[in-house]
Amino acid sequence: MIIRCILTVCLLYAALLTFAEAFENEAVQTLLNNRCPGIYCGRQQLPDGNWSQCGACPRGFRANTSSSACVPCNSNPTLYDWMYLGFMALLPLTLHWYYIDSYLQSRLFIHQQNDGPSFTKVSLSFHAAAFVEVLLSVILTLLLMEPKGSLNVHSCPSFHLSDWYTLLHNPSPDYRYTLHCTQEAAYPLYSMVFVFYALCVVVMMSIRPFLVWFVIPSPSKRSKPTLPLPLPSHGKATIYSALYFLPILALLHALLAGLIYYSFPHVMIVVSLISSAVHFACKEDQSAKKLFKSTVSNIRNMVILLGHWLLHAYGISCIIPVSEVATHWPVFLLVPLPALFYILTAKFTDPKKVHSD
């Protein structure tokens, strides 16, 4: 009797497993046969096992290309993704340093030498503060992304330019109505940049005003009244400039994120070349000997030139695949070539030597 009951229970259990498997296979087959229109519309699995109507997947999910099921973004960012995020972090840092150099170095705190202005303690403190601000913003951004509390990031890979502009790809079945499936397909590469810019503002406003207060003396406390006036206002100008260019960067990211993602290595190479040429063109004496001497003997000029070289090398490293770096490493030896080319050919483009007939 006991054996008969055990056999009956086993048979019932096997029948239930077979029925559940058949039901699941039927549900999957139904999902495959009824794919959602468009490439970004998906279905969410409901608690009762059924599937919802086609629509936008929730944040952190993306529609599967084979069945239109919303699957979670559990992939790790590729090396190119990390390079892109590094580029987005370098943008505000570079602009911070540029405006700090413009307001505190080139205009006010200029220690004139034969080869131009050099660094001062005040400008170096502001440069260091900008680096700390951006670094803290990067760390906080990574901690806020999924998985929260970790420097790792879960993401969905970006396959096409359209992944950044899902708003433009809402399908219209039979041209009768529009199915709104706008979502963050390139999760979280799109949204985390906005979080980063917002944190840049918050962190800067938490550090920079105190730095202006402590580092730059007020007019009444100056030991040398011959210094330009007013010094504190130019310290504040470094804050005001960031309050302008950070929203502009956010707007550009909102409109051109996909284009920036696929073109930033080339943009970085071209901009570093142009910026390096402008740096040399600002020198009054365009002779090769003077340009070379001012670059080697002045720490500020050398740091600026090395910064251009690093940005140029960074752009090249983003273009070369990781598997081919060992083969194409000699290309990095050409990074100083544009600067040397400018120094050696500047005498041929000196406007003073151009004579009109």
PDB file of N, CA and C in Angstrom, residues 59-98:
ATOM      1  N   ARG A  59      13.912  50.853 -17.134  1.00  0.00           N
ATOM      2  CA  ARG A  59      15.330  51.249 -17.100  1.00  0.00           C
ATOM      3  C   ARG A  59      16.171  50.094 -16.578  1.00  0.00           C
ATOM      4  N   GLY A  60      17.268  49.842 -17.254  1.00  0.00           N
ATOM      5  CA  GLY A  60      18.116  48.722 -16.896  1.00  0.00           C
ATOM      6  C   GLY A  60      17.776  47.451 -17.635  1.00  0.00           C
ATOM      7  N   PHE A  61      16.801  47.513 -18.551  1.00  0.00           N
ATOM      8  CA  PHE A  61      16.411  46.371 -19.370  1.00  0.00           C
ATOM      9  C   PHE A  61      16.454  46.782 -20.836  1.00  0.00           C
ATOM     10  N   ARG A  62      16.559  45.769 -21.695  1.00  0.00           N
ATOM     11  CA  ARG A  62      16.553  46.022 -23.129  1.00  0.00           C
ATOM     12  C   ARG A  62      15.860  44.861 -23.833  1.00  0.00           C
ATOM     13  N   ALA A  63      15.153  45.164 -24.904  1.00  0.00           N
ATOM     14  CA  ALA A  63      14.410  44.146 -25.629  1.00  0.00           C
ATOM     15  C   ALA A  63      15.364  43.186 -26.328  1.00  0.00           C
ATOM     16  N   ASN A  64      15.103  41.892 -26.162  1.00  0.00           N
ATOM     17  CA  ASN A  64      15.879  40.875 -26.847  1.00  0.00           C
ATOM     18  C   ASN A  64      15.538  40.884 -28.330  1.00  0.00           C
ATOM     19  N   THR A  65      16.552  40.787 -29.165  1.00  0.00           N
ATOM     20  CA  THR A  65      16.314  40.864 -30.614  1.00  0.00           C
ATOM     21  C   THR A  65      15.587  39.639 -31.157  1.00  0.00           C
ATOM     22  N   SER A  66      15.665  38.513 -30.474  1.00  0.00           N
ATOM     23  CA  SER A  66      15.057  37.281 -30.987  1.00  0.00           C
ATOM     24  C   SER A  66      13.609  37.114 -30.560  1.00  0.00           C
ATOM     25  N   SER A  67      13.275  37.538 -29.343  1.00  0.00           N
ATOM     26  CA  SER A  67      11.926  37.293 -28.830  1.00  0.00           C
ATOM     27  C   SER A  67      11.224  38.540 -28.313  1.00  0.00           C
ATOM     28  N   SER A  68      11.884  39.709 -28.333  1.00  0.00           N
ATOM     29  CA  SER A  68      11.321  40.967 -27.831  1.00  0.00           C
ATOM     30  C   SER A  68      11.069  40.941 -26.333  1.00  0.00           C
ATOM     31  N   ALA A  69      11.642  39.979 -25.621  1.00  0.00           N
ATOM     32  CA  ALA A  69      11.506  39.945 -24.169  1.00  0.00           C
ATOM     33  C   ALA A  69      12.482  40.938 -23.550  1.00  0.00           C
ATOM     34  N   CYS A  70      12.035  41.648 -22.537  1.00  0.00           N
ATOM     35  CA  CYS A  70      12.892  42.607 -21.838  1.00  0.00           C
ATOM     36  C   CYS A  70      13.855  41.843 -20.926  1.00  0.00           C
ATOM     37  N   VAL A  71      15.120  41.911 -21.243  1.00  0.00           N
ATOM     38  CA  VAL A  71      16.141  41.204 -20.464  1.00  0.00           C
ATOM     39  C   VAL A  71      16.985  42.229 -19.724  1.00  0.00           C
ATOM     40  N   PRO A  72      17.456  41.897 -18.524  1.00  0.00           N
ATOM     41  CA  PRO A  72      18.251  42.870 -17.752  1.00  0.00           C
ATOM     42  C   PRO A  72      19.617  43.109 -18.371  1.00  0.00           C
ATOM     43  N   CYS A  73      20.154  44.301 -18.136  1.00  0.00           N
ATOM     44  CA  CYS A  73      21.491  44.668 -18.619  1.00  0.00           C
ATOM     45  C   CYS A  73      22.512  44.228 -17.570  1.00  0.00           C
ATOM     46  N   ASN A  74      23.068  43.054 -17.768  1.00  0.00           N
ATOM     47  CA  ASN A  74      24.035  42.502 -16.824  1.00  0.00           C
ATOM     48  C   ASN A  74      25.432  42.389 -17.409  1.00  0.00           C
ATOM     49  N   SER A  75      25.647  42.947 -18.607  1.00  0.00           N
ATOM     50  CA  SER A  75      26.961  42.861 -19.231  1.00  0.00           C
ATOM     51  C   SER A  75      27.921  43.871 -18.599  1.00  0.00           C
ATOM     52  N   ASN A  76      29.187  43.618 -18.765  1.00  0.00           N
ATOM     53  CA  ASN A  76      30.206  44.560 -18.316  1.00  0.00           C
ATOM     54  C   ASN A  76      30.597  45.463 -19.480  1.00  0.00           C
ATOM     55  N   PRO A  77      30.862  46.738 -19.224  1.00  0.00           N
ATOM     56  CA  PRO A  77      31.265  47.633 -20.311  1.00  0.00           C
ATOM     57  C   PRO A  77      32.535  47.145 -20.990  1.00  0.00           C
ATOM     58  N   THR A  78      32.584  47.349 -22.283  1.00  0.00           N
ATOM     59  CA  THR A  78      33.786  46.997 -23.040  1.00  0.00           C
ATOM     60  C   THR A  78      34.893  48.023 -22.771  1.00  0.00           C
ATOM     61  N   LEU A  79      36.083  47.706 -23.257  1.00  0.00           N
ATOM     62  CA  LEU A  79      37.191  48.642 -23.087  1.00  0.00           C
ATOM     63  C   LEU A  79      36.894  49.958 -23.801  1.00  0.00           C
ATOM     64  N   TYR A  80      36.248  49.880 -24.957  1.00  0.00           N
ATOM     65  CA  TYR A  80      35.895  51.104 -25.682  1.00  0.00           C
ATOM     66  C   TYR A  80      34.892  51.925 -24.877  1.00  0.00           C
ATOM     67  N   ASP A  81      33.965  51.255 -24.178  1.00  0.00           N
ATOM     68  CA  ASP A  81      33.007  51.974 -23.327  1.00  0.00           C
ATOM     69  C   ASP A  81      33.734  52.725 -22.208  1.00  0.00           C
ATOM     70  N   TRP A  82      34.700  52.072 -21.596  1.00  0.00           N
ATOM     71  CA  TRP A  82      35.464  52.731 -20.533  1.00  0.00           C
ATOM     72  C   TRP A  82      36.280  53.890 -21.095  1.00  0.00           C
ATOM     73  N   MET A  83      36.803  53.723 -22.307  1.00  0.00           N
ATOM     74  CA  MET A  83      37.524  54.820 -22.953  1.00  0.00           C
ATOM     75  C   MET A  83      36.589  55.999 -23.198  1.00  0.00           C
ATOM     76  N   TYR A  84      35.370  55.698 -23.608  1.00  0.00           N
ATOM     77  CA  TYR A  84      34.390  56.768 -23.840  1.00  0.00           C
ATOM     78  C   TYR A  84      34.071  57.492 -22.541  1.00  0.00           C
ATOM     79  N   LEU A  85      33.851  56.735 -21.465  1.00  0.00           N
ATOM     80  CA  LEU A  85      33.567  57.362 -20.170  1.00  0.00           C
ATOM     81  C   LEU A  85      34.767  58.179 -19.688  1.00  0.00           C
ATOM     82  N   GLY A  86      35.968  57.690 -19.962  1.00  0.00           N
ATOM     83  CA  GLY A  86      37.150  58.468 -19.613  1.00  0.00           C
ATOM     84  C   GLY A  86      37.221  59.771 -20.387  1.00  0.00           C
ATOM     85  N   PHE A  87      36.834  59.729 -21.646  1.00  0.00           N
ATOM     86  CA  PHE A  87      36.809  60.954 -22.447  1.00  0.00           C
ATOM     87  C   PHE A  87      35.797  61.951 -21.898  1.00  0.00           C
ATOM     88  N   MET A  88      34.627  61.473 -21.494  1.00  0.00           N
ATOM     89  CA  MET A  88      33.617  62.365 -20.926  1.00  0.00           C
ATOM     90  C   MET A  88      34.065  62.952 -19.600  1.00  0.00           C
ATOM     91  N   ALA A  89      34.924  62.232 -18.865  1.00  0.00           N
ATOM     92  CA  ALA A  89      35.470  62.781 -17.621  1.00  0.00           C
ATOM     93  C   ALA A  89      36.588  63.777 -17.896  1.00  0.00           C
ATOM     94  N   LEU A  90      37.327  63.573 -19.000  1.00  0.00           N
ATOM     95  CA  LEU A  90      38.408  64.490 -19.345  1.00  0.00           C
ATOM     96  C   LEU A  90      37.893  65.834 -19.851  1.00  0.00           C
ATOM     97  N   LEU A  91      36.706  65.848 -20.436  1.00  0.00           N
ATOM     98  CA  LEU A  91      36.167  67.101 -20.966  1.00  0.00           C
ATOM     99  C   LEU A  91      36.046  68.187 -19.894  1.00  0.00           C
ATOM    100  N   PRO A  92      35.306  67.955 -18.790  1.00  0.00           N
ATOM    101  CA  PRO A  92      35.217  69.017 -17.776  1.00  0.00           C
ATOM    102  C   PRO A  92      36.552  69.300 -17.098  1.00  0.00           C
ATOM    103  N   LEU A  93      37.388  68.277 -16.921  1.00  0.00           N
ATOM    104  CA  LEU A  93      38.689  68.506 -16.292  1.00  0.00           C
ATOM    105  C   LEU A  93      39.556  69.422 -17.154  1.00  0.00           C
ATOM    106  N   THR A  94      39.577  69.166 -18.456  1.00  0.00           N
ATOM    107  CA  THR A  94      40.370  70.001 -19.355  1.00  0.00           C
ATOM    108  C   THR A  94      39.853  71.435 -19.380  1.00  0.00           C
ATOM    109  N   LEU A  95      38.535  71.595 -19.398  1.00  0.00           N
ATOM    110  CA  LEU A  95      37.964  72.942 -19.411  1.00  0.00           C
ATOM    111  C   LEU A  95      38.221  73.657 -18.089  1.00  0.00           C
ATOM    112  N   HIS A  96      38.141  72.921 -16.980  1.00  0.00           N
ATOM    113  CA  HIS A  96      38.486  73.510 -15.682  1.00  0.00           C
ATOM    114  C   HIS A  96      39.905  74.061 -15.723  1.00  0.00           C
ATOM    115  N   TRP A  97      40.853  73.252 -16.165  1.00  0.00           N
ATOM    116  CA  TRP A  97      42.256  73.672 -16.191  1.00  0.00           C
ATOM    117  C   TRP A  97      42.474  74.827 -17.155  1.00  0.00           C
ATOM    118  N   TYR A  98      41.754  74.824 -18.271  1.00  0.00           N
ATOM    119  CA  TYR A  98      41.922  75.909 -19.234  1.00  0.00           C
ATOM    120  C   TYR A  98      41.472  77.239 -18.636  1.00  0.00           C
TER     121      TYR A  98
END
